[in-house]
mmCIF file of C-alpha atoms and ligand atoms in Angstrom:
data_model
loop_
_atom_site.group_PDB
_atom_site.id
_atom_site.type_symbol
_atom_site.label_atom_id
_atom_site.label_comp_id
_atom_site.label_asym_id
_atom_site.label_seq_id
_atom_site.Cartn_x
_atom_site.Cartn_y
_atom_site.Cartn_z
ATOM 1 C CA MET A 181 10.992 42.861 -97.580
ATOM 2 C CA THR A 182 9.880 40.020 -99.603
ATOM 3 C CA ASP A 183 10.994 39.643 -103.156
ATOM 4 C CA GLY A 184 9.711 36.481 -104.974
ATOM 5 C CA ALA A 185 11.449 33.734 -102.861
ATOM 6 C CA VAL A 186 13.907 36.210 -101.199
ATOM 7 C CA THR A 187 12.919 38.172 -98.070
ATOM 8 C CA ARG A 188 15.779 40.722 -96.686
ATOM 9 C CA THR A 189 15.874 41.454 -93.180
ATOM 10 C CA ARG A 190 18.389 42.203 -90.344
ATOM 11 C CA VAL A 191 18.145 39.307 -88.149
ATOM 12 C CA GLY A 192 17.401 35.937 -89.362
ATOM 13 C CA ILE A 193 16.375 33.717 -86.394
ATOM 14 C CA VAL A 194 16.239 29.803 -86.530
ATOM 15 C CA GLY A 195 13.529 28.842 -83.844
ATOM 16 C CA ALA A 196 10.362 30.195 -83.032
ATOM 17 C CA GLY A 197 10.057 29.002 -79.523
ATOM 18 C CA PRO A 198 10.503 31.506 -76.488
ATOM 19 C CA ALA A 199 13.901 32.414 -77.155
ATOM 20 C CA GLY A 200 13.473 33.129 -80.685
ATOM 21 C CA LEU A 201 10.040 35.073 -80.529
ATOM 22 C CA MET A 202 11.171 36.931 -77.535
ATOM 23 C CA LEU A 203 14.323 38.271 -79.323
ATOM 24 C CA SER A 204 12.370 39.511 -82.588
ATOM 25 C CA HIS A 205 9.815 40.999 -80.298
ATOM 26 C CA LEU A 206 12.577 42.881 -78.614
ATOM 27 C CA HIS A 207 13.962 43.891 -82.064
ATOM 28 C CA HIS A 208 10.421 44.944 -83.143
ATOM 29 C CA ARG A 209 10.213 47.249 -80.290
ATOM 30 C CA ALA A 210 13.889 48.581 -80.922
ATOM 31 C CA GLY A 211 12.801 49.292 -84.716
ATOM 32 C CA ILE A 212 14.915 45.992 -85.989
ATOM 33 C CA ASP A 213 13.680 44.146 -88.644
ATOM 34 C CA ALA A 214 13.828 40.112 -87.839
ATOM 35 C CA VAL A 215 12.350 37.207 -89.351
ATOM 36 C CA ASN A 216 11.673 33.761 -87.313
ATOM 37 C CA VAL A 217 11.711 30.184 -89.131
ATOM 38 C CA ASP A 218 10.954 26.853 -87.210
ATOM 39 C CA ASN A 219 10.302 23.477 -88.486
ATOM 40 C CA ARG A 220 7.765 22.677 -86.063
ATOM 41 C CA THR A 221 3.969 23.882 -86.545
ATOM 42 C CA ARG A 222 2.666 26.146 -84.145
ATOM 43 C CA HIS A 223 0.272 23.493 -82.806
ATOM 44 C CA GLU A 224 3.333 20.975 -82.368
ATOM 45 C CA ILE A 225 5.279 23.610 -79.927
ATOM 46 C CA GLU A 226 2.046 24.476 -78.278
ATOM 47 C CA THR A 227 1.088 20.988 -77.437
ATOM 48 C CA THR A 228 4.345 19.624 -76.031
ATOM 49 C CA VAL A 229 4.485 19.491 -72.230
ATOM 50 C CA ARG A 230 7.299 21.766 -70.780
ATOM 51 C CA ALA A 231 8.424 22.668 -67.406
ATOM 52 C CA GLY A 232 6.698 25.377 -65.298
ATOM 53 C CA ILE A 233 8.791 27.828 -63.401
ATOM 54 C CA LEU A 234 9.735 31.400 -64.199
ATOM 55 C CA GLU A 235 11.951 33.626 -62.589
ATOM 56 C CA ALA A 236 11.040 36.939 -61.209
ATOM 57 C CA ASP A 237 12.937 38.612 -64.067
ATOM 58 C CA SER A 238 11.558 36.219 -66.840
ATOM 59 C CA VAL A 239 8.133 37.600 -65.546
ATOM 60 C CA ARG A 240 9.033 41.227 -65.809
ATOM 61 C CA LEU A 241 10.381 40.655 -69.188
ATOM 62 C CA LEU A 242 7.059 39.480 -70.155
ATOM 63 C CA THR A 243 5.112 42.112 -68.590
ATOM 64 C CA GLU A 244 7.159 45.066 -68.803
ATOM 65 C CA THR A 245 7.909 44.691 -72.912
ATOM 66 C CA ASP A 246 4.189 44.325 -73.640
ATOM 67 C CA VAL A 247 4.139 40.649 -74.546
ATOM 68 C CA SER A 248 1.368 39.839 -72.078
ATOM 69 C CA ASP A 249 0.381 40.322 -68.338
ATOM 70 C CA ARG A 250 -1.516 36.962 -68.434
ATOM 71 C CA VAL A 251 1.241 35.428 -66.515
ATOM 72 C CA LEU A 252 -0.031 37.632 -63.697
ATOM 73 C CA ARG A 253 -3.630 36.902 -64.076
ATOM 74 C CA GLU A 254 -3.389 33.120 -64.639
ATOM 75 C CA GLY A 255 0.197 32.105 -63.093
ATOM 76 C CA HIS A 256 0.901 31.446 -59.438
ATOM 77 C CA ALA A 257 3.457 33.417 -57.330
ATOM 78 C CA HIS A 258 5.337 30.732 -55.354
ATOM 79 C CA GLU A 259 6.987 32.423 -52.336
ATOM 80 C CA GLY A 260 9.054 29.320 -51.750
ATOM 81 C CA ILE A 261 9.565 25.533 -52.345
ATOM 82 C CA ALA A 262 9.743 22.537 -49.994
ATOM 83 C CA LEU A 263 13.093 20.076 -49.753
ATOM 84 C CA ARG A 264 11.894 16.887 -48.783
ATOM 85 C CA PHE A 265 14.320 14.512 -46.929
ATOM 86 C CA ALA A 266 14.290 11.675 -44.464
ATOM 87 C CA GLY A 267 10.494 11.819 -44.534
ATOM 88 C CA GLU A 268 10.004 15.496 -43.980
ATOM 89 C CA SER A 269 9.469 18.750 -45.536
ATOM 90 C CA HIS A 270 11.628 21.821 -45.067
ATOM 91 C CA ARG A 271 10.316 25.188 -46.542
ATOM 92 C CA ILE A 272 12.998 27.558 -48.416
ATOM 93 C CA ASP A 273 11.204 30.936 -48.091
ATOM 94 C CA PHE A 274 12.216 32.913 -51.052
ATOM 95 C CA GLN A 275 10.513 36.145 -49.940
ATOM 96 C CA ALA A 276 11.950 36.169 -46.368
ATOM 97 C CA LEU A 277 15.613 35.192 -47.727
ATOM 98 C CA VAL A 278 15.902 37.444 -50.943
ATOM 99 C CA GLY A 279 12.642 39.296 -51.305
ATOM 100 C CA GLU A 280 11.524 37.574 -54.537
ATOM 101 C CA SER A 281 9.156 34.943 -55.613
ATOM 102 C CA VAL A 282 9.059 32.315 -58.929
ATOM 103 C CA TRP A 283 6.044 32.197 -60.841
ATOM 104 C CA LEU A 284 4.062 28.732 -61.805
ATOM 105 C CA TYR A 285 3.277 29.487 -65.402
ATOM 106 C CA PRO A 286 4.027 26.686 -68.145
ATOM 107 C CA GLN A 287 6.316 27.345 -70.885
ATOM 108 C CA THR A 288 3.683 26.387 -73.408
ATOM 109 C CA ASP A 289 1.724 29.419 -72.007
ATOM 110 C CA VAL A 290 4.863 31.596 -72.416
ATOM 111 C CA PHE A 291 5.115 30.521 -76.241
ATOM 112 C CA THR A 292 1.390 31.217 -76.844
ATOM 113 C CA ASP A 293 1.522 34.631 -75.702
ATOM 114 C CA LEU A 294 4.642 35.518 -77.672
ATOM 115 C CA ALA A 295 3.443 33.755 -80.818
ATOM 116 C CA ASP A 296 0.197 36.021 -80.015
ATOM 117 C CA ALA A 297 2.349 39.262 -79.441
ATOM 118 C CA ARG A 298 4.289 38.543 -82.744
ATOM 119 C CA ALA A 299 0.937 38.036 -84.360
ATOM 120 C CA ARG A 300 -0.362 41.074 -82.736
ATOM 121 C CA ASP A 301 2.612 43.368 -83.805
ATOM 122 C CA GLY A 302 2.739 42.020 -87.642
ATOM 123 C CA GLY A 303 5.809 39.678 -86.996
ATOM 124 C CA ASP A 304 7.068 37.390 -89.760
ATOM 125 C CA VAL A 305 7.284 34.155 -88.293
ATOM 126 C CA ARG A 306 7.365 31.018 -90.415
ATOM 127 C CA PHE A 307 6.061 27.555 -88.713
ATOM 128 C CA GLY A 308 6.354 24.462 -90.111
ATOM 129 C CA ILE A 309 9.463 24.798 -92.762
ATOM 130 C CA SER A 310 11.938 22.114 -93.584
ATOM 131 C CA ASP A 311 15.407 21.474 -95.157
ATOM 132 C CA THR A 312 16.877 24.395 -93.317
ATOM 133 C CA ARG A 313 20.512 25.361 -94.636
ATOM 134 C CA LEU A 314 22.884 28.379 -93.406
ATOM 135 C CA ILE A 315 24.681 30.315 -96.075
ATOM 136 C CA ASP A 316 27.986 32.598 -95.736
ATOM 137 C CA LEU A 317 28.117 32.802 -92.127
ATOM 138 C CA THR A 318 31.242 34.157 -92.139
ATOM 139 C CA GLY A 319 30.809 36.671 -95.018
ATOM 140 C CA ASP A 320 28.634 39.538 -95.401
ATOM 141 C CA ARG A 321 25.651 37.916 -96.788
ATOM 142 C CA PRO A 322 24.592 35.412 -94.572
ATOM 143 C CA ALA A 323 21.099 33.850 -95.197
ATOM 144 C CA ILE A 324 18.710 31.020 -94.095
ATOM 145 C CA ARG A 325 17.533 28.871 -96.699
ATOM 146 C CA PHE A 326 14.517 26.727 -96.211
ATOM 147 C CA THR A 327 11.463 25.053 -97.933
ATOM 148 C CA ASP A 328 8.333 26.901 -96.441
ATOM 149 C CA ALA A 329 5.186 25.105 -95.411
ATOM 150 C CA ASP A 330 3.814 24.998 -98.926
ATOM 151 C CA GLY A 331 6.604 23.270 -100.281
ATOM 152 C CA ALA A 332 8.331 26.304 -102.002
ATOM 153 C CA ALA A 333 11.935 27.148 -101.831
ATOM 154 C CA HIS A 334 12.861 30.435 -99.579
ATOM 155 C CA GLU A 335 15.549 32.374 -98.666
ATOM 156 C CA VAL A 336 15.989 35.138 -95.838
ATOM 157 C CA ARG A 337 18.996 37.600 -96.356
ATOM 158 C CA CYS A 338 20.276 39.145 -93.200
ATOM 159 C CA ASP A 339 23.145 40.454 -91.521
ATOM 160 C CA VAL A 340 23.522 38.210 -88.693
ATOM 161 C CA VAL A 341 21.754 34.751 -88.058
ATOM 162 C CA VAL A 342 20.630 33.577 -84.506
ATOM 163 C CA GLY A 343 20.378 29.912 -83.925
ATOM 164 C CA ALA A 344 17.756 29.763 -81.388
ATOM 165 C CA ASP A 345 16.713 25.839 -82.310
ATOM 166 C CA GLY A 346 16.824 24.336 -79.333
ATOM 167 C CA SER A 347 19.125 21.386 -77.529
ATOM 168 C CA HIS A 348 19.439 19.599 -80.912
ATOM 169 C CA SER A 349 20.736 22.755 -82.740
ATOM 170 C CA MET A 350 21.420 22.528 -86.336
ATOM 171 C CA CYS A 351 23.040 25.917 -85.888
ATOM 172 C CA ARG A 352 25.386 24.800 -83.497
ATOM 173 C CA GLN A 353 26.541 22.004 -85.832
ATOM 174 C CA GLN A 354 27.469 24.922 -88.385
ATOM 175 C CA VAL A 355 30.344 25.974 -86.236
ATOM 176 C CA PRO A 356 33.513 23.924 -87.312
ATOM 177 C CA GLU A 357 34.780 22.057 -84.629
ATOM 178 C CA THR A 358 37.993 23.700 -84.640
ATOM 179 C CA HIS A 359 36.404 27.056 -83.651
ATOM 180 C CA ARG A 360 34.242 25.596 -80.846
ATOM 181 C CA ARG A 361 34.586 23.948 -77.604
ATOM 182 C CA LEU A 362 31.762 21.922 -76.056
ATOM 183 C CA PHE A 363 31.828 21.271 -72.442
ATOM 184 C CA ALA A 364 29.680 18.424 -71.309
ATOM 185 C CA LYS A 365 28.252 16.436 -68.360
ATOM 186 C CA GLU A 366 25.933 13.159 -68.755
ATOM 187 C CA TYR A 367 23.786 12.021 -66.074
ATOM 188 C CA PRO A 368 23.176 8.365 -65.590
ATOM 189 C CA PHE A 369 19.469 8.891 -64.796
ATOM 190 C CA ALA A 370 16.411 10.487 -66.520
ATOM 191 C CA TRP A 371 13.167 11.908 -65.443
ATOM 192 C CA PHE A 372 9.705 10.213 -65.867
ATOM 193 C CA GLY A 373 7.587 13.175 -66.093
ATOM 194 C CA PHE A 374 3.512 12.833 -66.167
ATOM 195 C CA LEU A 375 0.485 14.905 -65.687
ATOM 196 C CA VAL A 376 -2.200 14.011 -63.059
ATOM 197 C CA GLU A 377 -6.046 14.655 -62.551
ATOM 198 C CA ALA A 378 -6.163 15.317 -59.012
ATOM 199 C CA PRO A 379 -6.121 18.584 -56.860
ATOM 200 C CA PRO A 380 -2.865 19.817 -55.637
ATOM 201 C CA SER A 381 -0.966 17.903 -52.806
ATOM 202 C CA ALA A 382 0.947 21.018 -51.644
ATOM 203 C CA PRO A 383 0.537 24.742 -52.190
ATOM 204 C CA GLU A 384 4.361 24.992 -53.510
ATOM 205 C CA LEU A 385 6.859 22.648 -55.360
ATOM 206 C CA VAL A 386 8.031 19.672 -53.244
ATOM 207 C CA TYR A 387 11.704 18.581 -54.091
ATOM 208 C CA THR A 388 12.081 15.210 -52.793
ATOM 209 C CA HIS A 389 15.430 13.187 -51.807
ATOM 210 C CA SER A 390 14.534 9.575 -50.944
ATOM 211 C CA ASP A 391 16.268 6.292 -50.843
ATOM 212 C CA ARG A 392 14.432 5.088 -53.886
ATOM 213 C CA GLY A 393 15.519 8.359 -55.596
ATOM 214 C CA PHE A 394 14.293 11.853 -56.544
ATOM 215 C CA ALA A 395 10.859 12.819 -57.023
ATOM 216 C CA LEU A 396 8.910 16.373 -57.675
ATOM 217 C CA ILE A 397 5.524 17.352 -57.112
ATOM 218 C CA SER A 398 4.748 20.242 -59.160
ATOM 219 C CA GLN A 399 1.475 21.920 -59.705
ATOM 220 C CA ARG A 400 -0.618 23.331 -62.960
ATOM 221 C CA THR A 401 -4.093 24.209 -61.921
ATOM 222 C CA ALA A 402 -6.706 23.472 -59.307
ATOM 223 C CA SER A 403 -7.644 19.954 -60.911
ATOM 224 C CA MET A 404 -4.482 19.397 -62.940
ATOM 225 C CA GLN A 405 -0.690 18.652 -61.449
ATOM 226 C CA ARG A 406 2.344 17.996 -62.758
ATOM 227 C CA MET A 407 5.021 15.250 -61.290
ATOM 228 C CA TYR A 408 8.348 13.624 -61.912
ATOM 229 C CA PHE A 409 10.533 10.828 -60.684
ATOM 230 C CA GLN A 410 14.004 9.546 -61.147
ATOM 231 C CA CYS A 411 14.157 6.690 -63.658
ATOM 232 C CA GLU A 412 16.593 4.976 -65.936
ATOM 233 C CA PRO A 413 17.846 6.616 -68.996
ATOM 234 C CA ASP A 414 16.222 3.699 -71.011
ATOM 235 C CA GLU A 415 13.039 3.469 -69.060
ATOM 236 C CA ASP A 416 10.113 2.198 -70.937
ATOM 237 C CA VAL A 417 6.982 4.506 -70.627
ATOM 238 C CA ALA A 418 4.897 1.487 -71.290
ATOM 239 C CA ALA A 419 5.968 -0.677 -68.152
ATOM 240 C CA TRP A 420 4.519 1.823 -66.022
ATOM 241 C CA SER A 421 0.843 1.178 -64.906
ATOM 242 C CA ASP A 422 -0.704 3.989 -63.142
ATOM 243 C CA ASP A 423 -0.608 1.523 -60.196
ATOM 244 C CA ARG A 424 3.010 1.173 -60.376
ATOM 245 C CA VAL A 425 3.498 4.747 -60.988
ATOM 246 C CA TRP A 426 1.713 5.555 -57.543
ATOM 247 C CA THR A 427 3.507 3.001 -55.550
ATOM 248 C CA GLU A 428 6.844 4.372 -56.806
ATOM 249 C CA MET A 429 5.636 7.939 -55.917
ATOM 250 C CA GLN A 430 4.005 7.078 -52.671
ATOM 251 C CA SER A 431 7.252 5.404 -51.538
ATOM 252 C CA ARG A 432 9.311 8.146 -52.377
ATOM 253 C CA VAL A 433 7.442 10.830 -50.375
ATOM 254 C CA ALA A 434 6.439 8.899 -47.601
ATOM 255 C CA GLY A 435 7.423 9.838 -44.099
ATOM 256 C CA PRO A 436 6.455 10.451 -40.385
ATOM 257 C CA ASP A 437 4.964 13.809 -41.073
ATOM 258 C CA GLY A 438 2.176 12.217 -42.904
ATOM 259 C CA PHE A 439 2.304 14.095 -46.287
ATOM 260 C CA VAL A 440 -0.410 13.082 -48.466
ATOM 261 C CA LEU A 441 0.106 12.634 -52.216
ATOM 262 C CA ARG A 442 -2.850 12.821 -53.990
ATOM 263 C CA GLU A 443 -3.488 10.308 -57.107
ATOM 264 C CA GLY A 444 -5.541 10.558 -59.948
ATOM 265 C CA PRO A 445 -5.780 9.379 -63.635
ATOM 266 C CA ILE A 446 -2.058 10.077 -65.306
ATOM 267 C CA SER A 447 -1.678 10.956 -68.756
ATOM 268 C CA ASP A 448 1.408 12.481 -70.989
ATOM 269 C CA GLN A 449 4.094 10.093 -69.662
ATOM 270 C CA ALA A 450 7.237 10.568 -71.012
ATOM 271 C CA VAL A 451 11.162 10.081 -70.178
ATOM 272 C CA LEU A 452 13.069 13.160 -70.112
ATOM 273 C CA ARG A 453 16.791 12.683 -70.575
ATOM 274 C CA PHE A 454 19.258 15.392 -69.998
ATOM 275 C CA ARG A 455 22.370 16.548 -69.973
ATOM 276 C CA SER A 456 24.751 19.715 -69.228
ATOM 277 C CA LEU A 457 26.393 21.387 -72.222
ATOM 278 C CA VAL A 458 28.016 24.562 -72.869
ATOM 279 C CA CYS A 459 29.068 25.401 -76.389
ATOM 280 C CA GLU A 460 31.858 28.260 -76.226
ATOM 281 C CA PRO A 461 32.116 30.804 -77.798
ATOM 282 C CA MET A 462 28.526 31.718 -78.845
ATOM 283 C CA ARG A 463 29.346 33.210 -81.908
ATOM 284 C CA HIS A 464 31.074 32.312 -85.143
ATOM 285 C CA GLY A 465 31.465 35.179 -87.646
ATOM 286 C CA ASN A 466 27.717 36.306 -88.095
ATOM 287 C CA LEU A 467 25.833 33.347 -86.174
ATOM 288 C CA LEU A 468 25.169 33.792 -82.703
ATOM 289 C CA LEU A 469 23.863 31.056 -80.352
ATOM 290 C CA ALA A 470 21.228 31.626 -77.884
ATOM 291 C CA GLY A 471 19.209 29.592 -75.560
ATOM 292 C CA ASP A 472 19.394 25.715 -75.553
ATOM 293 C CA ALA A 473 21.209 26.007 -78.797
ATOM 294 C CA ALA A 474 24.153 27.282 -76.572
ATOM 295 C CA HIS A 475 23.641 25.238 -73.619
ATOM 296 C CA THR A 476 21.437 22.944 -71.789
ATOM 297 C CA VAL A 477 21.037 22.038 -68.223
ATOM 298 C CA PRO A 478 19.435 19.153 -66.100
ATOM 299 C CA PRO A 479 15.741 19.987 -65.382
ATOM 300 C CA THR A 480 16.350 20.474 -61.382
ATOM 301 C CA GLY A 481 15.409 23.847 -60.746
ATOM 302 C CA ALA A 482 13.718 24.405 -63.956
ATOM 303 C CA LYS A 483 16.227 26.834 -65.611
ATOM 304 C CA GLY A 484 16.410 26.331 -69.179
ATOM 305 C CA LEU A 485 13.840 28.627 -70.339
ATOM 306 C CA ASN A 486 14.840 31.380 -67.726
ATOM 307 C CA LEU A 487 18.270 31.052 -69.018
ATOM 308 C CA ALA A 488 17.284 31.414 -72.640
ATOM 309 C CA LEU A 489 15.128 34.329 -72.038
ATOM 310 C CA ALA A 490 18.372 35.965 -70.101
ATOM 311 C CA ASP A 491 20.686 35.313 -73.165
ATOM 312 C CA VAL A 492 18.222 37.038 -75.229
ATOM 313 C CA ARG A 493 17.646 39.997 -73.446
ATOM 314 C CA VAL A 494 21.511 40.402 -73.661
ATOM 315 C CA LEU A 495 21.607 39.678 -77.175
ATOM 316 C CA ALA A 496 19.089 41.831 -78.032
ATOM 317 C CA THR A 497 20.931 44.925 -76.547
ATOM 318 C CA CYS A 498 24.497 43.726 -78.295
ATOM 319 C CA LEU A 499 22.594 43.489 -81.431
ATOM 320 C CA GLU A 500 21.456 46.854 -81.420
ATOM 321 C CA ARG A 501 24.547 48.306 -80.613
ATOM 322 C CA ALA A 502 26.139 46.228 -83.577
ATOM 323 C CA LEU A 503 23.277 46.911 -86.505
ATOM 324 C CA ASP A 504 22.231 50.561 -85.363
ATOM 325 C CA ASP A 505 25.497 52.226 -83.770
ATOM 326 C CA GLY A 506 27.787 49.868 -85.996
ATOM 327 C CA ASP A 507 29.723 49.080 -82.574
ATOM 328 C CA PRO A 508 32.382 46.301 -84.119
ATOM 329 C CA ASP A 509 32.960 44.550 -80.504
ATOM 330 C CA ALA A 510 29.261 44.311 -79.690
ATOM 331 C CA LEU A 511 28.816 40.595 -80.945
ATOM 332 C CA ASP A 512 31.814 39.239 -79.037
ATOM 333 C CA ARG A 513 30.335 41.188 -76.016
ATOM 334 C CA TYR A 514 27.227 38.997 -76.122
ATOM 335 C CA GLY A 515 29.083 35.689 -75.308
ATOM 336 C CA LEU A 516 31.389 37.546 -72.391
ATOM 337 C CA LEU A 517 28.384 38.717 -70.562
ATOM 338 C CA ALA A 518 26.098 35.932 -71.253
ATOM 339 C CA LEU A 519 28.438 32.869 -70.012
ATOM 340 C CA ASP A 520 29.120 34.375 -66.702
ATOM 341 C CA ARG A 521 25.497 33.684 -65.947
ATOM 342 C CA VAL A 522 25.462 30.537 -68.100
ATOM 343 C CA TRP A 523 28.121 28.848 -66.066
ATOM 344 C CA ARG A 524 26.445 30.081 -62.591
ATOM 345 C CA THR A 525 23.231 28.424 -63.621
ATOM 346 C CA GLN A 526 25.359 25.099 -65.004
ATOM 347 C CA HIS A 527 26.834 25.015 -61.396
ATOM 348 C CA PHE A 528 23.297 25.659 -59.751
ATOM 349 C CA SER A 529 21.466 23.021 -61.655
ATOM 350 C CA TYR A 530 24.159 20.352 -61.301
ATOM 351 C CA TRP A 531 24.261 21.169 -57.729
ATOM 352 C CA MET A 532 20.372 20.608 -57.188
ATOM 353 C CA THR A 533 20.568 17.404 -59.488
ATOM 354 C CA GLN A 534 23.465 15.667 -57.511
ATOM 355 C CA MET A 535 22.214 16.814 -54.254
ATOM 356 C CA LEU A 536 18.730 15.261 -54.798
ATOM 357 C CA HIS A 537 18.962 12.401 -56.827
ATOM 358 C CA SER A 538 20.388 8.691 -56.076
ATOM 359 C CA LEU A 539 23.655 7.995 -57.874
ATOM 360 C CA PRO A 540 23.688 4.552 -59.364
ATOM 361 C CA GLY A 541 25.946 2.426 -57.660
ATOM 362 C CA GLY A 542 25.682 4.906 -54.740
ATOM 363 C CA ASP A 543 25.949 3.467 -51.265
ATOM 364 C CA HIS A 544 24.814 4.138 -47.654
ATOM 365 C CA PHE A 545 27.657 7.027 -47.421
ATOM 366 C CA ASP A 546 26.398 8.745 -50.282
ATOM 367 C CA ARG A 547 23.332 8.920 -48.883
ATOM 368 C CA ARG A 548 23.923 10.109 -45.605
ATOM 369 C CA ARG A 549 26.358 12.564 -46.933
ATOM 370 C CA GLN A 550 23.679 13.842 -49.342
ATOM 371 C CA VAL A 551 20.999 14.498 -46.316
ATOM 372 C CA ALA A 552 23.700 16.279 -44.248
ATOM 373 C CA GLU A 553 24.397 18.347 -47.311
ATOM 374 C CA LEU A 554 20.486 19.040 -47.352
ATOM 375 C CA ARG A 555 20.513 19.676 -43.560
ATOM 376 C CA SER A 556 23.313 22.423 -44.400
ATOM 377 C CA VAL A 557 20.864 23.993 -46.662
ATOM 378 C CA VAL A 558 17.759 24.210 -44.570
ATOM 379 C CA ASP A 559 19.160 24.922 -41.236
ATOM 380 C CA SER A 560 21.508 27.406 -42.160
ATOM 381 C CA THR A 561 20.517 31.335 -43.471
ATOM 382 C CA ALA A 562 23.632 31.111 -45.699
ATOM 383 C CA GLY A 563 22.696 27.707 -47.369
ATOM 384 C CA ALA A 564 19.050 28.585 -47.967
ATOM 385 C CA THR A 565 20.104 32.054 -49.501
ATOM 386 C CA TYR A 566 22.115 30.755 -51.885
ATOM 387 C CA LEU A 567 19.481 28.236 -52.825
ATOM 388 C CA ALA A 568 16.785 30.973 -52.979
ATOM 389 C CA GLU A 569 19.111 33.419 -54.792
ATOM 390 C CA GLY A 570 19.699 30.772 -57.542
ATOM 391 C CA TYR A 571 16.176 29.786 -57.715
ATOM 392 C CA THR A 572 14.389 32.921 -58.300
ATOM 393 C CA GLY A 573 17.475 33.954 -60.405
ATOM 394 C CA TRP A 574 20.478 36.047 -59.914
ATOM 395 C CA PRO A 575 19.905 39.832 -60.677
ATOM 396 C CA ARG A 576 20.846 40.896 -64.265
ATOM 397 C CA GLY A 577 24.464 42.121 -64.611
HETATM 398 C C1 DHB B 10 8.883 21.882 -63.348
HETATM 399 C C2 DHB B 10 9.747 21.344 -63.765
HETATM 400 C C3 DHB B 10 10.989 21.463 -63.244
HETATM 401 O O1 DHB B 10 12.388 20.844 -64.268
HETATM 402 C C4 DHB B 10 10.999 21.963 -61.984
HETATM 403 O O2 DHB B 10 12.592 21.929 -61.497
HETATM 404 C C5 DHB B 10 10.297 22.458 -61.628
HETATM 405 C C6 DHB B 10 8.946 22.440 -61.947
HETATM 406 C C7 DHB B 10 7.277 21.901 -63.865
HETATM 407 O O3 DHB B 10 7.131 21.192 -64.936
HETATM 408 O O4 DHB B 10 6.278 22.287 -63.100
#
């Protein structure tokens, strides 16, 4: 309901990325009004290259709630990954171990599907806004104030505000330091990511440990691939010619099994810095945090988007209980339920990261120990099953 510069809704969502849009989509299906605002334009979100792996439950959420089934037509089911170390690849067979697959389907496509679904269903999504401020979060008239894309002041009055505004969350900053605790871990390395115009080098993802550091070979289409290699956090993209990138990548994946890494023109180079972060609690008054706004994980294992969607699934149910049934405890239950998965995923992403990356200052002992850890994973059904469970996603609680 819009009255001049004021819109009245039940759930005001800061963020119109996959988490924010999935939440308003689920609310729409439950008959709950919601408004999304985002300071990026749709074009900006759609053209930012992001990770590409969806857990089976994330795919089910998209298809079973009628967002879109494009993932089933254009995505690729992967029934395993390769762990590559000491110059040889070892397959982890997800289907054989846990009966699940993951899907290669870029986050930007998930976003496009959700944005199209919101447009199809008449959703109220405001892209390209600025000057966002949150009002009265602990009172009973919370609101989001902002300047809309045409420069006009606007206010969204709601019952609850959801902060789904990503890792640099403005919403998280609204929780007074005395009311929140941040658990954080910095990593002394980053990823250099790039797109390659070439056919795939492998049918599934190859996570590589080498004496020169981590490398990841991922895919996109028959003619476009996505790759990453471990670099310094302050690495200068301009210092990396295509030749230099290929020399580095080739040396990291080389081995006696004769693995062939297919080269091609490189584009979209970027250094991706990361950290582990959890903000507890995930609620402050009538503000609830979801996805990267509440927690970030290192990219190893591609959990960020999947964890955000898992949050939103729990949050949608808790908000329905709170708003439709007046259940006074439902808002607190959200964090209690979500944090169990958040911390398991923190551990999984941290574990994959420390097992596969070279630690600065690390010595021969560290490298030998990592290879022994990798061997314990690939040679043991118990070890491989743990990886397969975490990678494909734990069952929903
Ligand atoms: C991709 C990114 C990841 O972080 C990962 O673990 C696997 C794949 C990707 O962009 O394809």
